[in-house]
Amino acid sequence: MIATLNKSKTALTINRQEFKLALSKIDEGLNKQIASLKKAKQSYDAAEMAQEIINEANIFEAIIEGFNEAEGTNLKLKDITNLDVAQGWVDEFLEKYSEV
């Protein structure tokens, strides 16, 4: 599971391994898209593409929404206990594409 709900159902903790696995799936898809663009000799901005995908995915909001639906909770982003750390993992992911 990508996050763990505490016993009182008032907070979530993002699971590092599962979250990084999800980011690696996004990475795979983005790399395939970039390879296709390269093959077609089309221009692209890898950093912009990566940022757009992350923005569209709304990863943290999707996690909260999923738990709220499944568990009947009313959690908000502020209820993710390690949101700053998890945002750091997203930032690491995006940095990779800014260096391409």
PDB file of N, CA and C in Angstrom:
ATOM      1  N   MET A   1       0.833  -1.166   0.000  1.00  0.00           N
ATOM      2  CA  MET A   1       0.000   0.000   0.000  1.00  0.00           C
ATOM      3  C   MET A   1       0.887   1.242   0.000  1.00  0.00           C
ATOM      4  N   ILE A   2       0.491   2.250  -0.746  1.00  0.00           N
ATOM      5  CA  ILE A   2       1.319   3.443  -0.926  1.00  0.00           C
ATOM      6  C   ILE A   2       1.371   4.328   0.319  1.00  0.00           C
ATOM      7  N   ALA A   3       0.413   4.139   1.222  1.00  0.00           N
ATOM      8  CA  ALA A   3       0.399   4.914   2.467  1.00  0.00           C
ATOM      9  C   ALA A   3      -0.229   4.067   3.568  1.00  0.00           C
ATOM     10  N   THR A   4       0.061   4.439   4.798  1.00  0.00           N
ATOM     11  CA  THR A   4      -0.492   3.740   5.952  1.00  0.00           C
ATOM     12  C   THR A   4      -1.369   4.707   6.729  1.00  0.00           C
ATOM     13  N   LEU A   5      -2.576   4.278   7.013  1.00  0.00           N
ATOM     14  CA  LEU A   5      -3.518   5.073   7.789  1.00  0.00           C
ATOM     15  C   LEU A   5      -3.317   4.738   9.263  1.00  0.00           C
ATOM     16  N   ASN A   6      -3.222   5.756  10.117  1.00  0.00           N
ATOM     17  CA  ASN A   6      -3.030   5.449  11.532  1.00  0.00           C
ATOM     18  C   ASN A   6      -4.310   4.863  12.130  1.00  0.00           C
ATOM     19  N   LYS A   7      -4.198   4.296  13.310  1.00  0.00           N
ATOM     20  CA  LYS A   7      -5.331   3.575  13.924  1.00  0.00           C
ATOM     21  C   LYS A   7      -6.553   4.445  14.149  1.00  0.00           C
ATOM     22  N   SER A   8      -6.337   5.720  14.442  1.00  0.00           N
ATOM     23  CA  SER A   8      -7.484   6.603  14.690  1.00  0.00           C
ATOM     24  C   SER A   8      -8.044   7.196  13.391  1.00  0.00           C
ATOM     25  N   LYS A   9      -7.448   6.811  12.259  1.00  0.00           N
ATOM     26  CA  LYS A   9      -7.876   7.261  10.927  1.00  0.00           C
ATOM     27  C   LYS A   9      -7.832   8.780  10.792  1.00  0.00           C
ATOM     28  N   THR A  10      -6.816   9.376  11.386  1.00  0.00           N
ATOM     29  CA  THR A  10      -6.679  10.829  11.321  1.00  0.00           C
ATOM     30  C   THR A  10      -5.416  11.279  10.597  1.00  0.00           C
ATOM     31  N   ALA A  11      -4.566  10.344  10.203  1.00  0.00           N
ATOM     32  CA  ALA A  11      -3.322  10.711   9.525  1.00  0.00           C
ATOM     33  C   ALA A  11      -2.829   9.573   8.642  1.00  0.00           C
ATOM     34  N   LEU A  12      -2.126   9.955   7.597  1.00  0.00           N
ATOM     35  CA  LEU A  12      -1.510   9.000   6.680  1.00  0.00           C
ATOM     36  C   LEU A  12      -0.003   9.197   6.694  1.00  0.00           C
ATOM     37  N   THR A  13       0.721   8.113   6.487  1.00  0.00           N
ATOM     38  CA  THR A  13       2.161   8.189   6.282  1.00  0.00           C
ATOM     39  C   THR A  13       2.452   7.536   4.939  1.00  0.00           C
ATOM     40  N   ILE A  14       3.103   8.283   4.049  1.00  0.00           N
ATOM     41  CA  ILE A  14       3.457   7.763   2.733  1.00  0.00           C
ATOM     42  C   ILE A  14       4.566   6.725   2.909  1.00  0.00           C
ATOM     43  N   ASN A  15       4.388   5.558   2.319  1.00  0.00           N
ATOM     44  CA  ASN A  15       5.389   4.496   2.392  1.00  0.00           C
ATOM     45  C   ASN A  15       6.452   4.732   1.318  1.00  0.00           C
ATOM     46  N   ARG A  16       7.680   4.920   1.752  1.00  0.00           N
ATOM     47  CA  ARG A  16       8.774   5.280   0.851  1.00  0.00           C
ATOM     48  C   ARG A  16       8.916   4.308  -0.312  1.00  0.00           C
ATOM     49  N   GLN A  17       9.007   3.035  -0.022  1.00  0.00           N
ATOM     50  CA  GLN A  17       9.259   2.039  -1.061  1.00  0.00           C
ATOM     51  C   GLN A  17       8.136   2.024  -2.101  1.00  0.00           C
ATOM     52  N   GLU A  18       6.895   2.016  -1.658  1.00  0.00           N
ATOM     53  CA  GLU A  18       5.771   1.982  -2.587  1.00  0.00           C
ATOM     54  C   GLU A  18       5.658   3.277  -3.384  1.00  0.00           C
ATOM     55  N   PHE A  19       5.938   4.396  -2.732  1.00  0.00           N
ATOM     56  CA  PHE A  19       5.856   5.681  -3.408  1.00  0.00           C
ATOM     57  C   PHE A  19       6.932   5.782  -4.480  1.00  0.00           C
ATOM     58  N   LYS A  20       8.139   5.361  -4.123  1.00  0.00           N
ATOM     59  CA  LYS A  20       9.235   5.391  -5.098  1.00  0.00           C
ATOM     60  C   LYS A  20       8.941   4.429  -6.261  1.00  0.00           C
ATOM     61  N   LEU A  21       8.286   3.324  -5.988  1.00  0.00           N
ATOM     62  CA  LEU A  21       7.890   2.396  -7.044  1.00  0.00           C
ATOM     63  C   LEU A  21       6.899   3.072  -7.993  1.00  0.00           C
ATOM     64  N   ALA A  22       5.952   3.805  -7.438  1.00  0.00           N
ATOM     65  CA  ALA A  22       4.988   4.534  -8.268  1.00  0.00           C
ATOM     66  C   ALA A  22       5.704   5.574  -9.130  1.00  0.00           C
ATOM     67  N   LEU A  23       6.665   6.280  -8.544  1.00  0.00           N
ATOM     68  CA  LEU A  23       7.429   7.256  -9.320  1.00  0.00           C
ATOM     69  C   LEU A  23       8.244   6.579 -10.418  1.00  0.00           C
ATOM     70  N   SER A  24       8.728   5.379 -10.156  1.00  0.00           N
ATOM     71  CA  SER A  24       9.507   4.670 -11.186  1.00  0.00           C
ATOM     72  C   SER A  24       8.613   4.258 -12.355  1.00  0.00           C
ATOM     73  N   LYS A  25       7.346   3.967 -12.073  1.00  0.00           N
ATOM     74  CA  LYS A  25       6.398   3.650 -13.156  1.00  0.00           C
ATOM     75  C   LYS A  25       6.158   4.894 -14.016  1.00  0.00           C
ATOM     76  N   ILE A  26       6.038   6.045 -13.367  1.00  0.00           N
ATOM     77  CA  ILE A  26       5.892   7.300 -14.104  1.00  0.00           C
ATOM     78  C   ILE A  26       7.155   7.538 -14.934  1.00  0.00           C
ATOM     79  N   ASP A  27       8.308   7.263 -14.345  1.00  0.00           N
ATOM     80  CA  ASP A  27       9.602   7.410 -15.009  1.00  0.00           C
ATOM     81  C   ASP A  27       9.663   6.554 -16.274  1.00  0.00           C
ATOM     82  N   GLU A  28       9.227   5.312 -16.175  1.00  0.00           N
ATOM     83  CA  GLU A  28       9.238   4.411 -17.330  1.00  0.00           C
ATOM     84  C   GLU A  28       8.399   4.977 -18.475  1.00  0.00           C
ATOM     85  N   GLY A  29       7.200   5.432 -18.146  1.00  0.00           N
ATOM     86  CA  GLY A  29       6.315   5.986 -19.165  1.00  0.00           C
ATOM     87  C   GLY A  29       6.893   7.236 -19.804  1.00  0.00           C
ATOM     88  N   LEU A  30       7.479   8.090 -18.984  1.00  0.00           N
ATOM     89  CA  LEU A  30       8.070   9.318 -19.495  1.00  0.00           C
ATOM     90  C   LEU A  30       9.269   9.019 -20.387  1.00  0.00           C
ATOM     91  N   ASN A  31      10.085   8.056 -19.994  1.00  0.00           N
ATOM     92  CA  ASN A  31      11.238   7.680 -20.816  1.00  0.00           C
ATOM     93  C   ASN A  31      10.804   7.113 -22.161  1.00  0.00           C
ATOM     94  N   LYS A  32       9.718   6.352 -22.184  1.00  0.00           N
ATOM     95  CA  LYS A  32       9.192   5.837 -23.456  1.00  0.00           C
ATOM     96  C   LYS A  32       8.719   6.979 -24.343  1.00  0.00           C
ATOM     97  N   GLN A  33       8.058   7.950 -23.744  1.00  0.00           N
ATOM     98  CA  GLN A  33       7.568   9.101 -24.505  1.00  0.00           C
ATOM     99  C   GLN A  33       8.745   9.896 -25.077  1.00  0.00           C
ATOM    100  N   ILE A  34       9.772  10.099 -24.275  1.00  0.00           N
ATOM    101  CA  ILE A  34      10.958  10.832 -24.734  1.00  0.00           C
ATOM    102  C   ILE A  34      11.656  10.064 -25.858  1.00  0.00           C
ATOM    103  N   ALA A  35      11.756   8.756 -25.720  1.00  0.00           N
ATOM    104  CA  ALA A  35      12.384   7.941 -26.764  1.00  0.00           C
ATOM    105  C   ALA A  35      11.620   8.067 -28.081  1.00  0.00           C
ATOM    106  N   SER A  36      10.300   8.071 -27.996  1.00  0.00           N
ATOM    107  CA  SER A  36       9.482   8.232 -29.204  1.00  0.00           C
ATOM    108  C   SER A  36       9.710   9.588 -29.849  1.00  0.00           C
ATOM    109  N   LEU A  37       9.803  10.618 -29.038  1.00  0.00           N
ATOM    110  CA  LEU A  37      10.048  11.965 -29.566  1.00  0.00           C
ATOM    111  C   LEU A  37      11.427  12.063 -30.211  1.00  0.00           C
ATOM    112  N   LYS A  38      12.421  11.428 -29.569  1.00  0.00           N
ATOM    113  CA  LYS A  38      13.772  11.424 -30.133  1.00  0.00           C
ATOM    114  C   LYS A  38      13.780  10.716 -31.478  1.00  0.00           C
ATOM    115  N   LYS A  39      13.117   9.559 -31.517  1.00  0.00           N
ATOM    116  CA  LYS A  39      13.066   8.763 -32.746  1.00  0.00           C
ATOM    117  C   LYS A  39      12.405   9.549 -33.871  1.00  0.00           C
ATOM    118  N   ALA A  40      11.373  10.302 -33.534  1.00  0.00           N
ATOM    119  CA  ALA A  40      10.662  11.104 -34.529  1.00  0.00           C
ATOM    120  C   ALA A  40      11.363  12.440 -34.785  1.00  0.00           C
ATOM    121  N   LYS A  41      12.489  12.646 -34.104  1.00  0.00           N
ATOM    122  CA  LYS A  41      13.282  13.868 -34.228  1.00  0.00           C
ATOM    123  C   LYS A  41      12.447  15.120 -33.933  1.00  0.00           C
ATOM    124  N   GLN A  42      11.601  14.985 -32.902  1.00  0.00           N
ATOM    125  CA  GLN A  42      10.794  16.117 -32.453  1.00  0.00           C
ATOM    126  C   GLN A  42      11.452  16.742 -31.231  1.00  0.00           C
ATOM    127  N   SER A  43      11.280  18.021 -31.089  1.00  0.00           N
ATOM    128  CA  SER A  43      11.868  18.687 -29.936  1.00  0.00           C
ATOM    129  C   SER A  43      11.012  18.425 -28.697  1.00  0.00           C
ATOM    130  N   TYR A  44      11.649  18.489 -27.536  1.00  0.00           N
ATOM    131  CA  TYR A  44      10.951  18.274 -26.276  1.00  0.00           C
ATOM    132  C   TYR A  44      11.762  18.895 -25.157  1.00  0.00           C
ATOM    133  N   ASP A  45      11.097  19.160 -24.061  1.00  0.00           N
ATOM    134  CA  ASP A  45      11.746  19.656 -22.856  1.00  0.00           C
ATOM    135  C   ASP A  45      11.428  18.634 -21.762  1.00  0.00           C
ATOM    136  N   ALA A  46      12.396  17.796 -21.449  1.00  0.00           N
ATOM    137  CA  ALA A  46      12.181  16.696 -20.499  1.00  0.00           C
ATOM    138  C   ALA A  46      11.724  17.204 -19.133  1.00  0.00           C
ATOM    139  N   ALA A  47      12.322  18.289 -18.673  1.00  0.00           N
ATOM    140  CA  ALA A  47      11.957  18.826 -17.353  1.00  0.00           C
ATOM    141  C   ALA A  47      10.506  19.307 -17.355  1.00  0.00           C
ATOM    142  N   GLU A  48      10.112  19.973 -18.425  1.00  0.00           N
ATOM    143  CA  GLU A  48       8.732  20.462 -18.522  1.00  0.00           C
ATOM    144  C   GLU A  48       7.751  19.290 -18.608  1.00  0.00           C
ATOM    145  N   MET A  49       8.112  18.270 -19.359  1.00  0.00           N
ATOM    146  CA  MET A  49       7.245  17.089 -19.483  1.00  0.00           C
ATOM    147  C   MET A  49       7.071  16.412 -18.126  1.00  0.00           C
ATOM    148  N   ALA A  50       8.167  16.242 -17.396  1.00  0.00           N
ATOM    149  CA  ALA A  50       8.106  15.587 -16.092  1.00  0.00           C
ATOM    150  C   ALA A  50       7.244  16.398 -15.126  1.00  0.00           C
ATOM    151  N   GLN A  51       7.434  17.713 -15.110  1.00  0.00           N
ATOM    152  CA  GLN A  51       6.655  18.575 -14.219  1.00  0.00           C
ATOM    153  C   GLN A  51       5.172  18.507 -14.571  1.00  0.00           C
ATOM    154  N   GLU A  52       4.871  18.503 -15.845  1.00  0.00           N
ATOM    155  CA  GLU A  52       3.476  18.435 -16.293  1.00  0.00           C
ATOM    156  C   GLU A  52       2.813  17.132 -15.846  1.00  0.00           C
ATOM    157  N   ILE A  53       3.533  16.035 -15.967  1.00  0.00           N
ATOM    158  CA  ILE A  53       2.986  14.735 -15.555  1.00  0.00           C
ATOM    159  C   ILE A  53       2.725  14.731 -14.048  1.00  0.00           C
ATOM    160  N   ILE A  54       3.682  15.225 -13.276  1.00  0.00           N
ATOM    161  CA  ILE A  54       3.516  15.271 -11.817  1.00  0.00           C
ATOM    162  C   ILE A  54       2.325  16.159 -11.456  1.00  0.00           C
ATOM    163  N   ASN A  55       2.227  17.315 -12.113  1.00  0.00           N
ATOM    164  CA  ASN A  55       1.110  18.220 -11.831  1.00  0.00           C
ATOM    165  C   ASN A  55      -0.229  17.576 -12.158  1.00  0.00           C
ATOM    166  N   GLU A  56      -0.301  16.909 -13.302  1.00  0.00           N
ATOM    167  CA  GLU A  56      -1.549  16.272 -13.709  1.00  0.00           C
ATOM    168  C   GLU A  56      -1.912  15.100 -12.815  1.00  0.00           C
ATOM    169  N   ALA A  57      -0.897  14.407 -12.337  1.00  0.00           N
ATOM    170  CA  ALA A  57      -1.154  13.230 -11.496  1.00  0.00           C
ATOM    171  C   ALA A  57      -1.728  13.619 -10.136  1.00  0.00           C
ATOM    172  N   ASN A  58      -1.371  14.816  -9.648  1.00  0.00           N
ATOM    173  CA  ASN A  58      -1.819  15.219  -8.305  1.00  0.00           C
ATOM    174  C   ASN A  58      -1.653  14.053  -7.333  1.00  0.00           C
ATOM    175  N   ILE A  59      -0.466  13.523  -7.259  1.00  0.00           N
ATOM    176  CA  ILE A  59      -0.180  12.294  -6.531  1.00  0.00           C
ATOM    177  C   ILE A  59      -0.722  12.299  -5.100  1.00  0.00           C
ATOM    178  N   PHE A  60      -0.415  13.326  -4.356  1.00  0.00           N
ATOM    179  CA  PHE A  60      -0.825  13.340  -2.948  1.00  0.00           C
ATOM    180  C   PHE A  60      -2.338  13.473  -2.807  1.00  0.00           C
ATOM    181  N   GLU A  61      -2.931  14.291  -3.660  1.00  0.00           N
ATOM    182  CA  GLU A  61      -4.389  14.433  -3.609  1.00  0.00           C
ATOM    183  C   GLU A  61      -5.071  13.124  -3.979  1.00  0.00           C
ATOM    184  N   ALA A  62      -4.500  12.403  -4.948  1.00  0.00           N
ATOM    185  CA  ALA A  62      -5.069  11.114  -5.337  1.00  0.00           C
ATOM    186  C   ALA A  62      -4.985  10.104  -4.196  1.00  0.00           C
ATOM    187  N   ILE A  63      -3.883  10.119  -3.464  1.00  0.00           N
ATOM    188  CA  ILE A  63      -3.722   9.211  -2.322  1.00  0.00           C
ATOM    189  C   ILE A  63      -4.771   9.525  -1.261  1.00  0.00           C
ATOM    190  N   ILE A  64      -4.916  10.804  -0.935  1.00  0.00           N
ATOM    191  CA  ILE A  64      -5.903  11.225   0.065  1.00  0.00           C
ATOM    192  C   ILE A  64      -7.310  10.832  -0.387  1.00  0.00           C
ATOM    193  N   GLU A  65      -7.620  11.126  -1.641  1.00  0.00           N
ATOM    194  CA  GLU A  65      -8.943  10.803  -2.181  1.00  0.00           C
ATOM    195  C   GLU A  65      -9.234   9.311  -2.075  1.00  0.00           C
ATOM    196  N   GLY A  66      -8.241   8.493  -2.426  1.00  0.00           N
ATOM    197  CA  GLY A  66      -8.402   7.043  -2.361  1.00  0.00           C
ATOM    198  C   GLY A  66      -8.699   6.561  -0.947  1.00  0.00           C
ATOM    199  N   PHE A  67      -7.952   7.077   0.012  1.00  0.00           N
ATOM    200  CA  PHE A  67      -8.185   6.676   1.403  1.00  0.00           C
ATOM    201  C   PHE A  67      -9.532   7.187   1.907  1.00  0.00           C
ATOM    202  N   ASN A  68      -9.887   8.388   1.536  1.00  0.00           N
ATOM    203  CA  ASN A  68     -11.181   8.919   1.972  1.00  0.00           C
ATOM    204  C   ASN A  68     -12.331   8.061   1.454  1.00  0.00           C
ATOM    205  N   GLU A  69     -12.224   7.643   0.206  1.00  0.00           N
ATOM    206  CA  GLU A  69     -13.260   6.778  -0.367  1.00  0.00           C
ATOM    207  C   GLU A  69     -13.269   5.403   0.284  1.00  0.00           C
ATOM    208  N   ALA A  70     -12.104   4.799   0.380  1.00  0.00           N
ATOM    209  CA  ALA A  70     -12.013   3.427   0.885  1.00  0.00           C
ATOM    210  C   ALA A  70     -12.300   3.313   2.375  1.00  0.00           C
ATOM    211  N   GLU A  71     -11.877   4.301   3.135  1.00  0.00           N
ATOM    212  CA  GLU A  71     -11.961   4.208   4.590  1.00  0.00           C
ATOM    213  C   GLU A  71     -13.063   5.065   5.203  1.00  0.00           C
ATOM    214  N   GLY A  72     -13.758   5.842   4.369  1.00  0.00           N
ATOM    215  CA  GLY A  72     -14.797   6.713   4.894  1.00  0.00           C
ATOM    216  C   GLY A  72     -14.233   7.816   5.780  1.00  0.00           C
ATOM    217  N   THR A  73     -13.025   8.264   5.449  1.00  0.00           N
ATOM    218  CA  THR A  73     -12.384   9.324   6.227  1.00  0.00           C
ATOM    219  C   THR A  73     -12.572  10.657   5.521  1.00  0.00           C
ATOM    220  N   ASN A  74     -12.119  11.712   6.156  1.00  0.00           N
ATOM    221  CA  ASN A  74     -12.183  13.047   5.581  1.00  0.00           C
ATOM    222  C   ASN A  74     -10.820  13.716   5.732  1.00  0.00           C
ATOM    223  N   LEU A  75      -9.782  13.011   5.285  1.00  0.00           N
ATOM    224  CA  LEU A  75      -8.412  13.501   5.426  1.00  0.00           C
ATOM    225  C   LEU A  75      -8.119  14.600   4.421  1.00  0.00           C
ATOM    226  N   LYS A  76      -7.183  15.455   4.777  1.00  0.00           N
ATOM    227  CA  LYS A  76      -6.718  16.540   3.921  1.00  0.00           C
ATOM    228  C   LYS A  76      -5.211  16.369   3.740  1.00  0.00           C
ATOM    229  N   LEU A  77      -4.623  17.138   2.815  1.00  0.00           N
ATOM    230  CA  LEU A  77      -3.177  17.047   2.586  1.00  0.00           C
ATOM    231  C   LEU A  77      -2.384  17.246   3.868  1.00  0.00           C
ATOM    232  N   LYS A  78      -2.828  18.140   4.727  1.00  0.00           N
ATOM    233  CA  LYS A  78      -2.094  18.406   5.977  1.00  0.00           C
ATOM    234  C   LYS A  78      -2.061  17.181   6.890  1.00  0.00           C
ATOM    235  N   ASP A  79      -2.893  16.183   6.599  1.00  0.00           N
ATOM    236  CA  ASP A  79      -2.932  14.974   7.416  1.00  0.00           C
ATOM    237  C   ASP A  79      -1.907  13.924   6.985  1.00  0.00           C
ATOM    238  N   ILE A  80      -1.130  14.225   5.964  1.00  0.00           N
ATOM    239  CA  ILE A  80      -0.025  13.328   5.579  1.00  0.00           C
ATOM    240  C   ILE A  80       1.152  13.699   6.465  1.00  0.00           C
ATOM    241  N   THR A  81       1.554  12.780   7.319  1.00  0.00           N
ATOM    242  CA  THR A  81       2.558  13.082   8.345  1.00  0.00           C
ATOM    243  C   THR A  81       3.942  13.373   7.777  1.00  0.00           C
ATOM    244  N   ASN A  82       4.268  12.781   6.649  1.00  0.00           N
ATOM    245  CA  ASN A  82       5.605  12.976   6.079  1.00  0.00           C
ATOM    246  C   ASN A  82       5.533  13.624   4.700  1.00  0.00           C
ATOM    247  N   LEU A  83       4.613  14.567   4.546  1.00  0.00           N
ATOM    248  CA  LEU A  83       4.404  15.222   3.257  1.00  0.00           C
ATOM    249  C   LEU A  83       5.670  15.915   2.756  1.00  0.00           C
ATOM    250  N   ASP A  84       6.401  16.587   3.634  1.00  0.00           N
ATOM    251  CA  ASP A  84       7.626  17.274   3.211  1.00  0.00           C
ATOM    252  C   ASP A  84       8.664  16.290   2.696  1.00  0.00           C
ATOM    253  N   VAL A  85       8.793  15.165   3.360  1.00  0.00           N
ATOM    254  CA  VAL A  85       9.743  14.135   2.925  1.00  0.00           C
ATOM    255  C   VAL A  85       9.310  13.571   1.573  1.00  0.00           C
ATOM    256  N   ALA A  86       8.032  13.249   1.440  1.00  0.00           N
ATOM    257  CA  ALA A  86       7.514  12.701   0.183  1.00  0.00           C
ATOM    258  C   ALA A  86       7.649  13.720  -0.945  1.00  0.00           C
ATOM    259  N   GLN A  87       7.443  14.992  -0.644  1.00  0.00           N
ATOM    260  CA  GLN A  87       7.640  16.023  -1.667  1.00  0.00           C
ATOM    261  C   GLN A  87       9.105  16.051  -2.094  1.00  0.00           C
ATOM    262  N   GLY A  88       9.996  15.769  -1.168  1.00  0.00           N
ATOM    263  CA  GLY A  88      11.417  15.668  -1.501  1.00  0.00           C
ATOM    264  C   GLY A  88      11.684  14.548  -2.504  1.00  0.00           C
ATOM    265  N   TRP A  89      10.962  13.441  -2.363  1.00  0.00           N
ATOM    266  CA  TRP A  89      11.125  12.334  -3.322  1.00  0.00           C
ATOM    267  C   TRP A  89      10.642  12.757  -4.706  1.00  0.00           C
ATOM    268  N   VAL A  90       9.567  13.530  -4.758  1.00  0.00           N
ATOM    269  CA  VAL A  90       9.075  14.047  -6.038  1.00  0.00           C
ATOM    270  C   VAL A  90      10.102  15.017  -6.620  1.00  0.00           C
ATOM    271  N   ASP A  91      10.658  15.872  -5.773  1.00  0.00           N
ATOM    272  CA  ASP A  91      11.657  16.832  -6.234  1.00  0.00           C
ATOM    273  C   ASP A  91      12.884  16.122  -6.799  1.00  0.00           C
ATOM    274  N   GLU A  92      13.320  15.034  -6.153  1.00  0.00           N
ATOM    275  CA  GLU A  92      14.444  14.232  -6.668  1.00  0.00           C
ATOM    276  C   GLU A  92      14.118  13.697  -8.052  1.00  0.00           C
ATOM    277  N   PHE A  93      12.900  13.204  -8.212  1.00  0.00           N
ATOM    278  CA  PHE A  93      12.449  12.681  -9.493  1.00  0.00           C
ATOM    279  C   PHE A  93      12.522  13.775 -10.560  1.00  0.00           C
ATOM    280  N   LEU A  94      12.019  14.960 -10.236  1.00  0.00           N
ATOM    281  CA  LEU A  94      11.999  16.057 -11.197  1.00  0.00           C
ATOM    282  C   LEU A  94      13.406  16.561 -11.520  1.00  0.00           C
ATOM    283  N   GLU A  95      14.301  16.547 -10.540  1.00  0.00           N
ATOM    284  CA  GLU A  95      15.688  16.967 -10.757  1.00  0.00           C
ATOM    285  C   GLU A  95      16.353  16.117 -11.831  1.00  0.00           C
ATOM    286  N   LYS A  96      16.045  14.859 -11.829  1.00  0.00           N
ATOM    287  CA  LYS A  96      16.623  13.939 -12.807  1.00  0.00           C
ATOM    288  C   LYS A  96      16.351  14.427 -14.217  1.00  0.00           C
ATOM    289  N   TYR A  97      15.158  14.948 -14.442  1.00  0.00           N
ATOM    290  CA  TYR A  97      14.789  15.401 -15.787  1.00  0.00           C
ATOM    291  C   TYR A  97      15.275  16.813 -16.094  1.00  0.00           C
ATOM    292  N   SER A  98      15.585  17.573 -15.088  1.00  0.00           N
ATOM    293  CA  SER A  98      16.109  18.914 -15.344  1.00  0.00           C
ATOM    294  C   SER A  98      17.556  18.835 -15.790  1.00  0.00           C
ATOM    295  N   GLU A  99      18.195  17.694 -15.543  1.00  0.00           N
ATOM    296  CA  GLU A  99      19.602  17.501 -15.919  1.00  0.00           C
ATOM    297  C   GLU A  99      19.748  16.869 -17.289  1.00  0.00           C
ATOM    298  N   VAL A 100      18.618  16.476 -17.916  1.00  0.00           N
ATOM    299  CA  VAL A 100      18.678  15.803 -19.227  1.00  0.00           C
ATOM    300  C   VAL A 100      18.968  16.803 -20.318  1.00  0.00           C
TER     301      VAL A 100
END
